[in-house]
Coordinates of C-alpha atoms and ligand atoms in Angstrom, one line a residue:
M460 CA 14.4 -3.7 18.2
Q461 CA 13.3 -1.9 15.1
F462 CA 9.7 -1.8 13.8
R463 CA 11.2 -2.0 10.3
D464 CA 14.9 -2.4 10.3
L465 CA 16.5 -0.3 7.6
H466 CA 19.9 -0.2 9.4
T467 CA 20.6 -3.9 9.1
Q468 CA 19.5 -4.0 5.5
Y469 CA 21.8 -1.1 4.6
Q470 CA 24.8 -2.8 6.4
K471 CA 24.1 -6.0 4.5
Y472 CA 23.9 -4.3 1.1
K473 CA 26.2 -1.3 1.8
K474 CA 28.8 -2.2 -0.9
S475 CA 26.3 -2.4 -3.8
I476 CA 24.1 0.5 -2.7
D477 CA 27.1 2.8 -2.2
S478 CA 28.5 1.8 -5.6
E479 CA 25.1 2.5 -7.3
I480 CA 25.0 5.9 -5.6
Q481 CA 28.6 6.6 -6.5
E482 CA 27.9 5.8 -10.1
V483 CA 25.1 8.3 -10.3
L484 CA 27.2 11.0 -8.6
L485 CA 29.9 10.5 -11.1
S486 CA 27.5 10.6 -14.1
T487 CA 25.6 13.7 -12.7
N488 CA 22.5 12.5 -14.5
F489 CA 20.4 13.1 -11.4
I490 CA 17.1 13.3 -13.4
D491 CA 16.3 10.7 -16.0
G492 CA 19.5 8.8 -15.7
K493 CA 19.8 5.3 -17.2
E494 CA 19.0 3.7 -13.8
V495 CA 15.4 5.1 -14.0
N496 CA 14.7 3.2 -17.3
E497 CA 16.4 0.1 -15.9
I498 CA 14.3 -0.1 -12.8
E499 CA 11.1 0.6 -14.7
T500 CA 11.9 -2.4 -17.0
R501 CA 12.7 -4.7 -14.0
L502 CA 9.6 -3.6 -12.1
A503 CA 7.3 -4.2 -15.0
E504 CA 8.8 -7.6 -15.6
Y505 CA 8.5 -8.6 -11.9
V506 CA 4.9 -7.4 -11.6
G507 CA 4.0 -8.9 -15.0
V508 CA 2.7 -5.8 -16.9
K509 CA 3.7 -4.1 -20.0
N510 CA 4.3 -0.6 -18.5
C511 CA 5.8 0.7 -15.3
I512 CA 6.1 4.5 -15.0
T513 CA 8.0 5.7 -12.0
C514 CA 7.1 9.0 -10.3
A515 CA 7.8 11.0 -7.2
N516 CA 5.7 9.1 -4.6
G517 CA 2.7 6.8 -4.2
T518 CA 0.3 9.6 -3.8
D519 CA 1.3 11.3 -7.0
A520 CA 1.1 7.9 -8.8
M521 CA -2.6 7.8 -7.9
T522 CA -3.2 11.5 -8.7
L523 CA -1.6 10.9 -12.2
V524 CA -4.1 8.2 -12.9
M525 CA -7.0 10.3 -11.7
M526 CA -5.8 13.1 -14.0
A527 CA -5.3 10.8 -17.0
W528 CA -8.9 9.5 -16.6
G529 CA -10.2 13.0 -16.2
I530 CA -11.9 12.2 -12.8
S531 CA -13.5 15.4 -11.4
N532 CA -16.5 17.1 -10.0
G533 CA -19.6 15.0 -10.0
D534 CA -17.8 11.7 -10.1
A535 CA -18.1 9.1 -7.4
V536 CA -15.0 7.1 -6.5
F537 CA -15.3 4.1 -4.1
L538 CA -12.6 3.2 -1.7
P539 CA -12.1 1.4 1.7
D540 CA -12.8 3.4 4.8
F541 CA -9.8 1.7 6.5
T542 CA -6.7 2.8 4.8
F543 CA -4.0 5.5 4.7
F544 CA -5.4 9.0 4.2
S545 CA -3.9 9.5 0.8
T546 CA -6.3 7.0 -0.9
G547 CA -9.2 9.3 -0.2
E548 CA -7.2 12.5 -0.4
I549 CA -6.4 12.2 -4.1
V550 CA -10.1 11.7 -4.9
A551 CA -11.2 14.8 -3.2
L552 CA -8.2 16.7 -4.5
A553 CA -9.3 15.8 -8.0
G554 CA -12.7 17.4 -7.2
A555 CA -14.5 14.1 -7.1
S556 CA -16.5 12.6 -4.2
P557 CA -14.8 9.8 -2.2
I558 CA -17.4 7.1 -1.2
F559 CA -16.0 5.2 1.8
V560 CA -16.9 1.5 2.0
D561 CA -16.5 -0.6 5.1
V562 CA -14.0 -3.4 5.1
D563 CA -13.8 -7.2 5.8
R564 CA -12.9 -8.0 9.4
D565 CA -10.6 -10.9 8.5
T566 CA -8.6 -9.4 5.6
F567 CA -8.9 -5.6 6.4
N568 CA -9.7 -5.1 2.7
I569 CA -12.7 -3.6 1.0
D570 CA -16.0 -5.5 1.7
T571 CA -17.2 -6.5 -1.8
K572 CA -20.8 -6.9 -0.7
K573 CA -20.9 -3.5 0.8
L574 CA -19.1 -2.1 -2.2
E575 CA -21.9 -3.2 -4.5
E576 CA -24.5 -1.8 -2.1
A577 CA -22.7 1.6 -2.1
I578 CA -22.6 1.6 -5.9
R579 CA -26.3 0.9 -6.1
R580 CA -27.0 3.6 -3.5
I581 CA -25.1 6.2 -5.5
I582 CA -26.9 5.2 -8.7
E583 CA -30.3 5.4 -7.1
D584 CA -29.4 8.8 -5.6
G585 CA -28.7 10.0 -9.0
K586 CA -26.5 12.9 -7.9
L587 CA -23.1 11.5 -8.7
I588 CA -21.8 9.3 -11.5
P589 CA -20.0 6.2 -10.4
K590 CA -16.6 6.1 -12.1
V591 CA -13.8 4.4 -10.3
I592 CA -13.1 1.7 -7.6
I593 CA -9.9 2.1 -5.6
P594 CA -9.2 -1.2 -3.8
V595 CA -6.3 -1.1 -1.4
D596 CA -3.9 -4.1 -0.8
L597 CA -3.8 -3.3 2.9
F598 CA -0.8 -4.5 5.0
G599 CA 0.5 -6.4 1.9
L600 CA -2.5 -8.6 1.3
P601 CA -4.1 -8.3 -2.1
A602 CA -7.7 -7.2 -2.0
N603 CA -10.3 -9.6 -3.5
H604 CA -9.5 -8.5 -7.0
Y605 CA -11.5 -11.2 -8.8
E606 CA -14.8 -10.2 -7.1
I607 CA -13.9 -6.5 -7.5
E608 CA -13.3 -7.0 -11.2
T609 CA -16.7 -8.7 -11.6
I610 CA -18.4 -5.7 -9.9
A611 CA -16.5 -3.2 -11.9
K612 CA -17.6 -4.9 -15.2
K613 CA -21.2 -5.1 -14.1
Y614 CA -21.4 -1.3 -13.4
K615 CA -18.8 -0.3 -16.0
L616 CA -16.3 1.2 -13.5
S617 CA -12.6 1.5 -13.8
V618 CA -10.4 -0.1 -11.2
L619 CA -7.2 1.7 -9.8
V620 CA -5.5 -0.5 -7.3
D621 CA -3.7 1.3 -4.4
S622 CA -0.9 -1.2 -4.0
A623 CA 1.4 1.1 -2.0
Q624 CA 1.6 -1.7 0.6
G625 CA 1.0 -4.6 -1.7
F626 CA 4.2 -4.9 -3.7
G627 CA 5.3 -8.5 -3.7
G628 CA 1.9 -10.0 -2.8
N629 CA 0.0 -12.3 -5.2
I630 CA -3.2 -14.2 -5.8
R631 CA -2.6 -17.7 -7.3
G632 CA 0.7 -16.4 -8.6
Q633 CA -0.7 -13.3 -10.3
R634 CA 1.3 -10.4 -8.7
A635 CA 0.0 -7.3 -7.0
G636 CA 0.3 -4.4 -9.3
S637 CA -1.1 -6.4 -12.3
F638 CA -4.7 -6.2 -11.1
G639 CA -7.1 -3.5 -12.2
K640 CA -6.8 -1.1 -15.2
A641 CA -4.0 0.5 -13.4
A642 CA -2.2 -0.1 -10.1
T643 CA 0.2 2.1 -8.1
T644 CA 2.8 1.6 -5.5
S645 CA 5.0 3.6 -3.2
F646 CA 8.7 3.3 -2.5
F647 CA 8.5 5.2 0.8
P648 CA 11.4 3.8 2.9
S649 CA 9.2 1.6 5.1
K650 CA 7.1 0.0 2.4
P651 CA 7.8 -3.6 1.3
L652 CA 10.1 -2.3 -1.4
G653 CA 11.4 1.1 -0.3
C654 CA 14.0 3.6 -1.5
Y655 CA 16.0 6.2 0.4
G656 CA 13.5 9.0 0.1
D657 CA 10.2 9.3 -1.7
G658 CA 9.3 7.4 -4.8
G659 CA 6.3 5.7 -6.5
A660 CA 5.2 3.9 -9.7
I661 CA 2.2 3.2 -11.9
F662 CA 1.7 -0.2 -13.5
T663 CA -0.6 -0.8 -16.5
N664 CA -1.2 -2.8 -19.6
D665 CA -3.1 0.0 -21.1
E666 CA -0.7 1.6 -23.7
E667 CA -2.7 4.8 -24.2
L668 CA -3.0 5.4 -20.4
A669 CA 0.8 4.8 -20.1
Q670 CA 1.6 7.4 -22.8
R671 CA -0.8 9.9 -21.2
I672 CA 0.8 9.5 -17.7
K673 CA 4.3 9.8 -19.2
S674 CA 3.2 13.2 -20.5
L675 CA 1.3 14.3 -17.4
K676 CA 4.3 13.6 -15.0
V677 CA 6.5 16.0 -17.0
H678 CA 4.2 19.1 -17.2
G679 CA 2.0 17.6 -19.9
R680 CA 4.9 17.3 -22.4
G681 CA 4.3 16.6 -26.1
K682 CA 7.1 16.0 -28.6
D683 CA 9.7 17.2 -26.1
K684 CA 10.0 18.9 -22.7
Y685 CA 9.3 22.4 -24.1
D686 CA 6.3 21.3 -26.1
N687 CA 3.4 21.2 -23.6
V688 CA 0.1 19.8 -24.8
R689 CA -1.8 19.6 -21.6
L690 CA -1.5 20.7 -18.0
G691 CA 0.4 18.2 -15.9
I692 CA 2.6 18.1 -12.8
N693 CA 6.3 17.5 -12.1
S694 CA 6.6 14.1 -10.6
R695 CA 9.7 12.0 -11.2
L696 CA 11.7 9.3 -9.5
D697 CA 15.2 10.7 -9.3
T698 CA 18.2 8.7 -10.5
L699 CA 19.7 8.2 -7.1
Q700 CA 16.5 6.5 -5.9
A701 CA 16.4 4.3 -9.0
G702 CA 19.9 3.2 -8.3
V703 CA 19.0 2.3 -4.7
L704 CA 15.9 0.4 -5.9
K705 CA 18.0 -1.7 -8.2
V706 CA 19.9 -3.2 -5.3
K707 CA 16.8 -3.4 -3.1
L708 CA 14.6 -5.1 -5.7
K709 CA 17.2 -7.8 -6.0
A710 CA 17.3 -8.4 -2.3
F711 CA 13.5 -8.3 -2.1
I712 CA 13.3 -11.0 -4.8
D713 CA 16.3 -13.1 -3.5
H714 CA 15.1 -13.5 0.1
E715 CA 13.3 -10.6 1.8
L716 CA 9.8 -11.5 0.6
E717 CA 10.3 -15.1 1.8
D718 CA 11.8 -14.0 5.0
V719 CA 8.9 -11.8 6.1
N720 CA 6.6 -14.7 5.3
Q721 CA 8.7 -16.9 7.5
V722 CA 8.3 -14.4 10.3
Y723 CA 4.6 -14.4 9.7
Q724 CA 4.5 -18.2 10.1
I725 CA 6.4 -18.1 13.4
Y726 CA 4.4 -15.2 14.8
N727 CA 1.1 -16.9 13.9
N728 CA 2.1 -20.2 15.5
R729 CA 3.3 -18.5 18.7
L730 CA 0.4 -16.0 19.0
K731 CA -2.7 -17.8 17.7
D732 CA -4.0 -18.9 21.1
A733 CA -3.4 -15.5 22.8
V734 CA -4.8 -13.0 20.2
E735 CA -6.4 -12.8 16.7
V736 CA -3.6 -13.3 14.2
P737 CA -3.7 -12.3 10.5
I738 CA -5.7 -14.5 8.2
I739 CA -4.4 -15.1 4.7
P740 CA -7.1 -16.6 2.5
E741 CA -6.4 -19.7 0.4
G742 CA -4.5 -18.8 -2.7
F743 CA -3.4 -15.4 -1.4
Y744 CA 0.1 -14.4 -0.6
S745 CA 1.0 -11.3 1.4
S746 CA 4.1 -9.1 1.3
F747 CA 3.5 -8.2 5.0
A748 CA 3.9 -4.5 4.9
Q749 CA 2.4 -4.9 8.4
Y750 CA 1.8 -7.8 10.7
T751 CA -1.4 -6.7 12.5
I752 CA -3.1 -8.5 15.3
K753 CA -6.5 -7.9 16.8
L754 CA -7.1 -7.6 20.6
K755 CA -10.4 -8.0 22.5
N756 CA -11.1 -4.3 22.9
R757 CA -9.5 -0.9 23.0
D758 CA -8.5 -1.3 26.6
Q759 CA -6.6 -4.5 26.1
R760 CA -4.9 -3.1 22.9
D761 CA -3.8 0.1 24.7
R762 CA -2.5 -1.8 27.7
L763 CA -0.5 -4.2 25.5
Q764 CA 1.0 -1.3 23.5
A765 CA 2.1 0.3 26.8
E766 CA 3.6 -3.0 28.0
L767 CA 5.5 -3.4 24.7
A768 CA 6.7 0.2 24.9
N769 CA 8.0 -0.5 28.5
K770 CA 10.2 -3.2 27.1
K771 CA 11.3 -1.0 24.2
I772 CA 9.4 -3.0 21.7
P773 CA 7.9 -0.7 19.0
S774 CA 4.4 -1.2 17.8
M775 CA 2.0 1.0 15.7
I776 CA -1.7 1.5 15.4
Y777 CA -2.7 1.4 11.7
Y778 CA -5.2 3.0 11.6
N779 CA -6.7 4.6 14.7
K780 CA -9.1 6.7 12.7
P781 CA -11.1 5.4 9.7
L782 CA -11.3 7.9 6.8
H783 CA -14.9 8.9 7.3
K784 CA -13.9 10.3 10.7
Q785 CA -11.0 12.4 9.4
R786 CA -11.6 16.1 9.8
A787 CA -10.6 16.8 6.2
F788 CA -13.6 14.8 5.1
Q789 CA -16.1 16.2 7.6
N790 CA -18.3 17.7 4.9
Q791 CA -19.4 14.2 4.0
E792 CA -22.7 12.9 5.3
Y793 CA -22.6 9.3 6.6
V794 CA -24.4 6.8 8.8
E795 CA -22.0 5.5 11.5
E796 CA -23.5 1.9 11.2
D797 CA -22.2 1.7 7.6
F798 CA -18.7 1.6 9.0
C799 CA -19.2 -0.9 11.9
V800 CA -16.2 -3.0 11.0
A801 CA -13.7 -0.1 10.4
N802 CA -14.8 1.5 13.6
V803 CA -14.1 -1.7 15.6
L804 CA -10.8 -2.3 13.9
S805 CA -9.5 1.1 14.7
D806 CA -10.0 0.2 18.4
I807 CA -8.5 -3.2 18.4
V808 CA -5.6 -3.4 15.8
L809 CA -1.9 -3.4 16.7
S810 CA 0.9 -3.8 14.2
L811 CA 4.0 -5.6 15.5
P812 CA 7.7 -5.3 14.4
M813 CA 7.9 -6.9 10.9
H814 CA 10.8 -7.0 8.5
P815 CA 13.1 -9.5 6.9
Y816 CA 15.9 -9.0 9.4
L817 CA 13.9 -9.8 12.6
T818 CA 15.9 -12.4 14.7
E819 CA 14.5 -15.4 16.5
E820 CA 15.4 -13.7 19.8
D821 CA 13.4 -10.6 18.8
I822 CA 10.4 -12.7 17.8
D823 CA 10.7 -14.6 21.0
E824 CA 10.7 -11.5 23.1
V825 CA 7.6 -10.1 21.4
C826 CA 5.7 -13.3 21.6
N827 CA 6.6 -14.0 25.2
L828 CA 5.4 -10.6 26.3
I829 CA 2.1 -10.8 24.3
T830 CA 1.3 -14.3 25.6
L831 CA 1.9 -13.1 29.1
C832 CA -0.3 -9.9 28.7
C833 CA -3.1 -11.5 26.8
K834 CA -3.7 -14.8 28.7
Ligands
LIG1362 C1 2.1 4.9 1.8 C2 0.7 4.8 1.2 C3 0.3 5.7 0.2 C4 1.1 6.9 -0.2 O1 2.4 6.7 -0.6 P1 3.5 7.9 -0.6 O2 4.6 7.4 -1.4 O3 3.8 8.1 0.9 O4 2.8 9.1 -1.2 C5 -0.9 5.5 -0.3 N1 -1.7 4.5 0.1 C6 -1.4 3.6 1.0 C7 -2.3 2.6 1.4 C8 -0.2 3.8 1.7 O5 0.2 2.9 2.6

């Protein structure tokens, strides 16, 4: 059994993927081929924003927005404590101060009450200037973007949504990627929409921001490639990846997104009496980048993971260390109680195999073992 089955997906779409790749090979337009433009148009249309700018990966996508907004030394950027390292890394790399905020136990996403408290604390301290909120759509579930928007307006902050895991999710039909002033995603192979290497994108309705990012991602280009008007980076999605994404976006829209939601329904029904199953709030729709259960304590979690491994069932712990505990951020001062939820989650979460090609037999096997272990 695969944690995320890329083999079956490739076998199913082999003909179209191979032919897209073949076409790029024959054209030899490996950088900026026509497929890049095509996928940007399709992605913008699907997400429901005016601009999609592709780049080399999801981390660069966020870095480009930080650069475009001029975020640097003395700026405070608020983000959830329970996320992938990169969300905090890009803030510190820009020279700004990441302010970690605890998360909601049910949704795993940033706790909006604690977010507002953190903003007030930074304002009272007077050492840093609050600038940006980076909510994360963790495990595919959109963060509480309506409440976050209200807080951002109140304190005049910009919102950059890290939707690396969120692509395909929505709130009352409004798709992930269209919230905030800008949103980013990742096409890392195991994300909800993945390519065959690294890739990423920025979504925004802000025309000026879009133009600036288009310049920044190609060495701060001006009129053309050899006119450089600012310092930038080199961050592009290559044509081969764009070709692969064309086929995979279609599969994602045609059936994959619905299929993972089907798996979620079955998992939840089968597991709800044995463990804490994911909670999707009313009106929210998840793309299930991960299906994550909660156990009673670390002991039970670790025992279950070992039992699963015994039966060759893969599972993952996302994340076993909240950001405030990462050594790279050890210069930060913090109070442990501020992160009580993230601390508990890192002890009790376990992500199960989740993808559109999971068979009923696979689901059966996983659920039988979990119900047996967690009675
Ligand atoms: C994967 C991921 C990223 C980084 O994406 P890359 O394409 O690997 O750079 C950032 N944030 C979150 C929450 C992620 O899951």
